Short mmCIF file of C-alpha atoms in Angstrom, two decimals:
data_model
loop_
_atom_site.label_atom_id
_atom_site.label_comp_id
_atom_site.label_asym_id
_atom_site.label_seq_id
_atom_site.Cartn_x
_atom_site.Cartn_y
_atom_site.Cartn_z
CA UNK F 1 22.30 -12.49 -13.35
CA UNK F 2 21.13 -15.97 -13.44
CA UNK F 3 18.62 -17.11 -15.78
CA UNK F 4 15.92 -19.27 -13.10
CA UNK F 5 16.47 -16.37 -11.24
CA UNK F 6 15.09 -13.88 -13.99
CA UNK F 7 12.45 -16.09 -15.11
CA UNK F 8 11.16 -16.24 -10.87
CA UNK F 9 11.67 -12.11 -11.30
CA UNK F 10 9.76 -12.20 -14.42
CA UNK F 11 6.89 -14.34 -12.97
CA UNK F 12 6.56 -12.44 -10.36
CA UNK F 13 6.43 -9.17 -11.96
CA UNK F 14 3.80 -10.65 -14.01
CA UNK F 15 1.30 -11.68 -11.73
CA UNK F 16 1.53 -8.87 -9.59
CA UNK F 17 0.72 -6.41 -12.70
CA UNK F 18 -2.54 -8.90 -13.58
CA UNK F 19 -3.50 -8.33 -10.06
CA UNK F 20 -3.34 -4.07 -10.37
CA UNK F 21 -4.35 -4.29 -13.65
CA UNK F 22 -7.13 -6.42 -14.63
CA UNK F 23 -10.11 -4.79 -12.24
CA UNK F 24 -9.46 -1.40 -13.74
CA UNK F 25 -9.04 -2.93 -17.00
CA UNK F 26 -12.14 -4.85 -16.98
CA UNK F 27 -13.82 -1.74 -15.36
CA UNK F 28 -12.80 0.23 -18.49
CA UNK F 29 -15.40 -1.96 -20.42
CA UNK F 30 -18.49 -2.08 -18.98
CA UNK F 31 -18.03 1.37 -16.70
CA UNK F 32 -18.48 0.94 -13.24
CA UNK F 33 -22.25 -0.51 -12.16
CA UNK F 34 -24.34 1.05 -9.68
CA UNK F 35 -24.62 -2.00 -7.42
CA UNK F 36 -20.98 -2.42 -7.40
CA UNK F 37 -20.45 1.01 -6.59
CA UNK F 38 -22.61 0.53 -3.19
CA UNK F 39 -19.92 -1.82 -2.19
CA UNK F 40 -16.55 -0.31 -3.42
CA UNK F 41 -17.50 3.11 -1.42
CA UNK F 42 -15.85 1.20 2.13
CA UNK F 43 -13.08 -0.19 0.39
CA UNK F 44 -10.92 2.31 1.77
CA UNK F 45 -12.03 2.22 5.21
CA UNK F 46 -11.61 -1.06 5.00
CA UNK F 47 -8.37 -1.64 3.46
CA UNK F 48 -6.95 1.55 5.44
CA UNK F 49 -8.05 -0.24 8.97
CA UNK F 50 -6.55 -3.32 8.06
CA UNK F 51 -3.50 -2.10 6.80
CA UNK F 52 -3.01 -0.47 10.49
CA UNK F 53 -4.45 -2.56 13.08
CA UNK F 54 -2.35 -5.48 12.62
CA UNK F 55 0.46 -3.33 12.55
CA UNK F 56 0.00 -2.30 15.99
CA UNK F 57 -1.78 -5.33 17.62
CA UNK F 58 0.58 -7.91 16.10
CA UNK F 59 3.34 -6.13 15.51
CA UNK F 60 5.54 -9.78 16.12
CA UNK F 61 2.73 -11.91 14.18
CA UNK F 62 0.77 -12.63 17.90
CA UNK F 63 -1.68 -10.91 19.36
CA UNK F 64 0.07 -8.33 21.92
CA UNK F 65 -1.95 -6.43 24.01
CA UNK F 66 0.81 -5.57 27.16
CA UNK F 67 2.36 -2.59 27.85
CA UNK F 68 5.49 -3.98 26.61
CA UNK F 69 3.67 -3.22 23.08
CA UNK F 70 5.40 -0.41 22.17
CA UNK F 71 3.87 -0.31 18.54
CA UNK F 72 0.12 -0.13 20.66
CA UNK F 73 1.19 2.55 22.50
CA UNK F 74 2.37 4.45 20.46
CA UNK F 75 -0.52 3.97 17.96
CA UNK F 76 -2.90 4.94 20.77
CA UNK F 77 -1.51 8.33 21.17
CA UNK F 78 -0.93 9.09 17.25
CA UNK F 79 -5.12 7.96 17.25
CA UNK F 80 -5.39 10.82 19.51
CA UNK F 81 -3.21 13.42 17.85
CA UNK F 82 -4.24 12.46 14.48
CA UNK F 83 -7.77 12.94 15.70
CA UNK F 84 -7.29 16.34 17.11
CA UNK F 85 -4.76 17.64 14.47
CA UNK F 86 -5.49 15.96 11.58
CA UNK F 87 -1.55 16.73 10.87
CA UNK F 88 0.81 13.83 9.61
CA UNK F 89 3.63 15.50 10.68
CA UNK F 90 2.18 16.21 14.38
CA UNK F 91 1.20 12.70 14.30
CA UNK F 92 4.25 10.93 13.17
CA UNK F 93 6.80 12.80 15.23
CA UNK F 94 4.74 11.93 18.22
CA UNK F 95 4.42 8.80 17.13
CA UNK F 96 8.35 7.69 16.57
CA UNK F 97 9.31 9.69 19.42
CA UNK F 98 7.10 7.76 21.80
CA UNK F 99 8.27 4.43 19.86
CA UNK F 100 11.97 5.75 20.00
CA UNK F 101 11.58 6.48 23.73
CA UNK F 102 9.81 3.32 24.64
CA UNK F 103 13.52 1.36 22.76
CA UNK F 104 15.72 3.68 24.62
CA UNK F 105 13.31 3.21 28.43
CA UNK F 106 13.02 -0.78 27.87
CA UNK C 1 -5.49 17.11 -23.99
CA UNK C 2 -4.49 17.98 -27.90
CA UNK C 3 -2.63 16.08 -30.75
CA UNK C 4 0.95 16.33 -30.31
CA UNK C 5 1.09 14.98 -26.67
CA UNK C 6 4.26 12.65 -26.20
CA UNK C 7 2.71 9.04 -25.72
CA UNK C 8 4.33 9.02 -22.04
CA UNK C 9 4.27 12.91 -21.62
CA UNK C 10 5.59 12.65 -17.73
CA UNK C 11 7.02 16.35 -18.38
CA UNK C 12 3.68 17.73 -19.03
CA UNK C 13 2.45 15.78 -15.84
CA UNK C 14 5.26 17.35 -13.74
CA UNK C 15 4.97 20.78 -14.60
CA UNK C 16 1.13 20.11 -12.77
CA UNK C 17 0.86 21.76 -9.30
CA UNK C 18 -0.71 18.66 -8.57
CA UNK C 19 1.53 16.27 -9.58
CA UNK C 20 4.24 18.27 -6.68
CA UNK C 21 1.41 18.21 -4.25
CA UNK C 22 0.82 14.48 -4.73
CA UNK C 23 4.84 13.60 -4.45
CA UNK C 24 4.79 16.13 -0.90
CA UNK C 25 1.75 14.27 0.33
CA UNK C 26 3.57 11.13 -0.28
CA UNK C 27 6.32 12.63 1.80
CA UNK C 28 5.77 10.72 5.25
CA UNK C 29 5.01 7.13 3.90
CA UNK C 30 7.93 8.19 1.34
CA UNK C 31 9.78 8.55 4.48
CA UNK C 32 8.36 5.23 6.28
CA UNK C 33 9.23 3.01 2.82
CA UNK C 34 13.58 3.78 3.35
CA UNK C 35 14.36 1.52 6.14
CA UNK C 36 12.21 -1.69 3.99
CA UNK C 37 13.99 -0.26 0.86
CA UNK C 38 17.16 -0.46 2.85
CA UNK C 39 16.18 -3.70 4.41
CA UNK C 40 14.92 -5.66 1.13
CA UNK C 41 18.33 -4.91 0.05
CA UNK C 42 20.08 -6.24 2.41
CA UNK C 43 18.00 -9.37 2.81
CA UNK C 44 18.51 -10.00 -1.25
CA UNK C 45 22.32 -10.13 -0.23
CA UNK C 46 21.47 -12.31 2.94
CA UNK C 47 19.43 -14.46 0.46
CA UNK C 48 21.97 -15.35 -1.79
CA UNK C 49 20.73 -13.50 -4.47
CA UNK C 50 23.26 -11.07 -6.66
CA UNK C 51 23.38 -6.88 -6.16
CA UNK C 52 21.50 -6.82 -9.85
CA UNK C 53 19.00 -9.40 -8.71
CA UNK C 54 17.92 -7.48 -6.25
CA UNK C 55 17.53 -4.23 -7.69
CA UNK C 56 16.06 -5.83 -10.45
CA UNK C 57 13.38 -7.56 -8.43
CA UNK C 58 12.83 -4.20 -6.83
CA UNK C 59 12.17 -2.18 -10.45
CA UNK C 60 10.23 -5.11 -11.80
CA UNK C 61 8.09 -6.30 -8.91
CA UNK C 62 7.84 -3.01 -6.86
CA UNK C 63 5.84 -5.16 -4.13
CA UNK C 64 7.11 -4.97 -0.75
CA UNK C 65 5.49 -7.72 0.87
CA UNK C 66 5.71 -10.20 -1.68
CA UNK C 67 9.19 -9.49 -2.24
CA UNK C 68 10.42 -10.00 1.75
CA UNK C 69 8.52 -13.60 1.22
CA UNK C 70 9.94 -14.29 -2.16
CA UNK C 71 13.19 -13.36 -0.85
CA UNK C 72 12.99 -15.32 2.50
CA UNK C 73 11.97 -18.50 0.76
CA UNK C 74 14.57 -18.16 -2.00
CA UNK C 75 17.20 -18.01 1.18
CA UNK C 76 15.56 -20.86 2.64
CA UNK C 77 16.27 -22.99 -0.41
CA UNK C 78 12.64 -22.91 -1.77
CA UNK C 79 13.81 -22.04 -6.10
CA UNK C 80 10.33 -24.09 -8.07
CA UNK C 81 9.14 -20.97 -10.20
CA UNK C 82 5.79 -22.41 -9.58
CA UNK C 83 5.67 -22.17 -5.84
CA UNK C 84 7.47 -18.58 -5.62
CA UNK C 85 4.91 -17.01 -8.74
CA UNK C 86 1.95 -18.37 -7.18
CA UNK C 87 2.71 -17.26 -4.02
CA UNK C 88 3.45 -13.63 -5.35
CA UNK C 89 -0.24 -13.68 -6.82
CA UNK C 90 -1.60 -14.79 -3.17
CA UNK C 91 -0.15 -12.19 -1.66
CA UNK C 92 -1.06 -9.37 -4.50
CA UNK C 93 -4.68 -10.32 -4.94
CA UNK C 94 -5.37 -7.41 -2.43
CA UNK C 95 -4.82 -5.11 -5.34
CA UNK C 96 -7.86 -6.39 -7.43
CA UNK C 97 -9.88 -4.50 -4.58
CA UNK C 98 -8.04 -1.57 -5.33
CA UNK C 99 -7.96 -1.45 -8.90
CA UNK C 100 -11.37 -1.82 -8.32
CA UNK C 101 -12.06 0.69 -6.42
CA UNK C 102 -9.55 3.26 -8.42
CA UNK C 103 -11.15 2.13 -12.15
CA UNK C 104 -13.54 4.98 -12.37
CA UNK C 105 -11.19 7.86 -11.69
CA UNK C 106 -8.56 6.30 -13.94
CA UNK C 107 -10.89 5.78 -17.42
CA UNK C 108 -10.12 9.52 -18.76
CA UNK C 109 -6.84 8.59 -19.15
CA UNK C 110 -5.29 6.49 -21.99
CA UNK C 111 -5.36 2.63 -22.06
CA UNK C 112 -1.32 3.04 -21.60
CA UNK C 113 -0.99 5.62 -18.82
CA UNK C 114 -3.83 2.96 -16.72
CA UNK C 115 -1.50 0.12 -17.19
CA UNK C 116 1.55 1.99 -15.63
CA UNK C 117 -0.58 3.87 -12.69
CA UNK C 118 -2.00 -0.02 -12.55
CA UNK C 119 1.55 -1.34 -12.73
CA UNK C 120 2.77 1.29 -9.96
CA UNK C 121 -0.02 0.46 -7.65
CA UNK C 122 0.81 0.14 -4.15
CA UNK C 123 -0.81 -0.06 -0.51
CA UNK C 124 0.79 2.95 -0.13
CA UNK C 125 -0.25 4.91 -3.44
CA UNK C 126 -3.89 3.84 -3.12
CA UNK C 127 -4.12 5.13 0.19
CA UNK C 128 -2.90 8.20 -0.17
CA UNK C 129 -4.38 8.78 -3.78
CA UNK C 130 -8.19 7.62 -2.40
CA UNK C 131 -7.87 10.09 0.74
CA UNK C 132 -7.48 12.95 -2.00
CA UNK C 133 -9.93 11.58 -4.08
CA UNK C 134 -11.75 12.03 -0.75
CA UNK C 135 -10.93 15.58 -0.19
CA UNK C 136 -10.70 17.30 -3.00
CA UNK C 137 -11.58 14.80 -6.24
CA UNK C 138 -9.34 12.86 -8.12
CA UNK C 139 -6.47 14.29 -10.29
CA UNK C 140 -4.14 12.52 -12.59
CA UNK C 141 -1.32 14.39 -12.09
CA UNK C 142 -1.64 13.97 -8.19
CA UNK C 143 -2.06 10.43 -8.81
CA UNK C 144 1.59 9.85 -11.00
CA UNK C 145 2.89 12.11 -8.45
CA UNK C 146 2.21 9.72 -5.02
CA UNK C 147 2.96 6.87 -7.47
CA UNK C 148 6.12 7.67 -9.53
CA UNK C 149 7.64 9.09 -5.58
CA UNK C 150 6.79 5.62 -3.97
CA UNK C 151 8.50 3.75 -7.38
CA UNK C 152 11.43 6.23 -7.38
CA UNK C 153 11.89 5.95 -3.20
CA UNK C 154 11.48 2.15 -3.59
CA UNK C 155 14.36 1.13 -6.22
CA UNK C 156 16.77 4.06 -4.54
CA UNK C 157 16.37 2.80 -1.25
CA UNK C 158 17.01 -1.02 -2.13
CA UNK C 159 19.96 0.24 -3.91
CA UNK C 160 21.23 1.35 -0.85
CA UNK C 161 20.54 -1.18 1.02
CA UNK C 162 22.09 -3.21 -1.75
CA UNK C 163 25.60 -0.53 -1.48
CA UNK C 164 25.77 0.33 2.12
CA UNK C 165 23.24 -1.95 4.14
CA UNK C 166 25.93 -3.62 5.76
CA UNK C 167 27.03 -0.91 7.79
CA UNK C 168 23.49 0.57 8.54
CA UNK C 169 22.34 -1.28 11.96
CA UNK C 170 19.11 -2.95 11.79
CA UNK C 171 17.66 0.03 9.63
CA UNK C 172 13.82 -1.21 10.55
CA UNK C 173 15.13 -0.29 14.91
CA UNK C 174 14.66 3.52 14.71
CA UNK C 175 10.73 3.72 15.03
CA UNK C 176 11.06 4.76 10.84
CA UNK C 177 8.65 1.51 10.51
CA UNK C 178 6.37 3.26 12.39
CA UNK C 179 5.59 5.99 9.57
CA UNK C 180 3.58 3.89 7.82
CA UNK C 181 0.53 2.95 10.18
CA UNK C 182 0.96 6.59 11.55
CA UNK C 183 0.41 7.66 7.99
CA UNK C 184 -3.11 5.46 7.46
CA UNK C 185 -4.28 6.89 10.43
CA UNK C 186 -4.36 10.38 9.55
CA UNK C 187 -6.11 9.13 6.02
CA UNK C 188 -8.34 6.63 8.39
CA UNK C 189 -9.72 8.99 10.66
CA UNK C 190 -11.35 11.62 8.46
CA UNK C 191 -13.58 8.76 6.97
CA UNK C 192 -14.85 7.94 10.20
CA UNK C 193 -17.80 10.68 9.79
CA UNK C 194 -20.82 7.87 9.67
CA UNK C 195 -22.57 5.15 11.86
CA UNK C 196 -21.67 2.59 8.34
CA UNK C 197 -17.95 3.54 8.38
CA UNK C 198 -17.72 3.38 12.08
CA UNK C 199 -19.14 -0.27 11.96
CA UNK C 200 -16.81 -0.83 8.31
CA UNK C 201 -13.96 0.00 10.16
CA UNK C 202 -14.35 -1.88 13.18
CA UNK C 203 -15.67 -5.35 11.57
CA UNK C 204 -12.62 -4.38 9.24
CA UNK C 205 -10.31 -4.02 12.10
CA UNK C 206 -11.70 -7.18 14.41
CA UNK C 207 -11.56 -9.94 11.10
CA UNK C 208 -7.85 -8.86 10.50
CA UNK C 209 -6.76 -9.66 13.62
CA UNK C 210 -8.22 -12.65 13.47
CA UNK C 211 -6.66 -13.16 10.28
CA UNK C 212 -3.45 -11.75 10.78
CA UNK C 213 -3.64 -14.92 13.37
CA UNK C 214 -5.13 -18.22 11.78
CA UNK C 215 -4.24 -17.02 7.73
CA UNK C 216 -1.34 -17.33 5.85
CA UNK C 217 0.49 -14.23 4.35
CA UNK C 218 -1.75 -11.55 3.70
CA UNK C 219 -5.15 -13.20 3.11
CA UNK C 220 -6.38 -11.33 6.54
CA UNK C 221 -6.69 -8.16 4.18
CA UNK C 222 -8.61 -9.73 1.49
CA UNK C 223 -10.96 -11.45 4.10
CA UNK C 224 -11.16 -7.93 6.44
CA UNK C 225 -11.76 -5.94 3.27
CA UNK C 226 -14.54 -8.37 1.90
CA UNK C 227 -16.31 -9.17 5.01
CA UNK C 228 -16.25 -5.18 6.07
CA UNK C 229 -17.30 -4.18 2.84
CA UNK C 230 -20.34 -6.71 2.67
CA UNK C 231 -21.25 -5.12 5.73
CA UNK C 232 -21.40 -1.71 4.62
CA UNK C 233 -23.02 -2.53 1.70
CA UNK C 234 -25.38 -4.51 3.44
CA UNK C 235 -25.98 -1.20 5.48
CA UNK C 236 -25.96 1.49 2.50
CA UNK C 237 -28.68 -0.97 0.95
CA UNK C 238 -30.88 -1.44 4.10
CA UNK C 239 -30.72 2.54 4.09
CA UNK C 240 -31.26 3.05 0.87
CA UNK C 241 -34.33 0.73 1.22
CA UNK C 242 -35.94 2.55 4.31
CA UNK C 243 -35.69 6.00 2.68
#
């Protein structure tokens, strides 16, 4: 193991603890205000929706909106099972398959 | 909660119901993080960097993203400590929002136990810890559960990829990378009850494709989260006003 290499491990090991750490830390503290509850109640909508659509809309890093979007197309339908179902596993075989499929047709 | 409880006490955790049901409801994204396990690995390797440095970044870091970056410049010649650290932090500020959001569940536990949920915090954790939080209220033992799975998952699979990615074609080709947007859905959808969260979720959606397009790295997450979230809150407050 090479030592600029463990200090770069290090570093970054470091920073990305600070970032989990110090909003619950600082949190701790004070408690959580009101007004700042108000606007941490859509974090998760937001952070789930933006952990998925560019996933399926740029799933190269440029906007795809063709057919030949296979990650689209596939979302599409698991938006539809996973609205009906509400079951991952119903969802994510669906899913795959139709992303499998898509690999094996193109 | 008595006296003699080991200072780390992950038995006691385990023998929680919970703490099984949050490790089974980790199981698809579990299933979605192998082939980037598998793949970090083998990039390390591609990079230039050693079997232990790899692994090691894996165990230490445990960030995904910031590690295929880190990696990729490393390969590309890119070694300042400055350059590769700040980058790291870019790319991790996401998790401010949801250590934020997470604080209030976590304070019951001790100071210690928050700094290694904190230090185990993932995309992938938060999302499926906050959708039980959602459903059913927010347990501890659930929590360590999604978390210690992900952390587990994570350094096995780079290990493989570190042993046996050389033989494994293109690991990220079988639709496995797939799992994980498949996974948010399911958590997505169920939110979706209200006219705010509707609107959250589509400003959310429409800035990070913008994003994902004119900003570097991940900053179209930390602009789609803030910009959705002002929003809503803009919304809950305008509501909250009229009643």
């Amino acid at each position: 193991m090479r030592n600029e290499i463990l200090v770069i491990i290090i570093g970054m090991a470091l920073v990305t603890f600070v970032t989990r750490f110090s909003c619950v830390a600082l949190l701790r503290q004070t408690g959580m205000p009101a007004w700042l509850e108000r606007w941490l109640t859509h974090i998760p909508t937001a952070i789930l929706t933006a952990l998925i659509i560019p996933a399926l809309v740029l799933p190269r890093g440029q906007i795809d909106l063709s057919l030949d979007n296979h990650y689209l197309i596939a979302g599409l339908l698991a938006t539809l099972v996973a609205y009906r179902s509400r079951n991952i596993i119903a969802t994510l075989m669906l899913g795959m398959g139709t992303i499998l499929s898509l690999r094996l047709l193109g | 909660m008595n006296g003699n409880q080991r200072p780390l006490a992950l038995g006691y955790i385990g023998e929680k119901p919970e703490f099984w049901q949050g490790v089974v409801s980790s199981g698809p994204i579990l299933l979605g993080v192998i082939p980037f396990g598998i793949t970090c690995g083998v990039l390390g390797l591609t990079a230039g960097l050693t079997s232990l440095e790899t692994i090691m970044m894996s165990l230490l870091v445990f960030a995904g993203a910031s590690q295929f970056i880190a990696i990729t410049m490393l390969g590309a010649g890119i070694t300042g400590w400055g350059l590769l650290v700040f980058t790291t932090l870019l790319v991790n500020l996401r998790h401010l929002l949801m250590g934020a959001s997470l604080a209030e569940y976590m304070v019951k536990q001790s100071i210690f136990r928050q700094a290694l949920l904190s230090f185990l915090l993932t995309d992938e954790a938060y999302a499926v810890t906050i959708s039980r939080i959602y459903q059913n209220g927010y347990s501890a033992a659930f929590h360590w559960g999604t978390s210690i799975s992900l952390y587990i998952t994570w350094g096995l699979s780079t290990i493989a990829g570190v042993l046996v990615g050389n033989y494994i074609p293109d690991p990220l080709a079988w639709g496995l990378d797939f799992a994980m947007p498949a996974t948010f859905l399911v958590l997505l959808l169920p939110r979706l009850t209200d006219r705010i969260s509707v609107v959250v979720c589509a400003v959310a959606g429409l800035i990070a494709v913008a994003g994902a397009v004119y900003l570097p790295g991940k900053w179209y997450m930390i602009v789609a989260c803030l910009g959705a979230v002002l929003v809503g809150g803009m919304m809950e407050g305008a509501k909250a006003h009229a009643k």
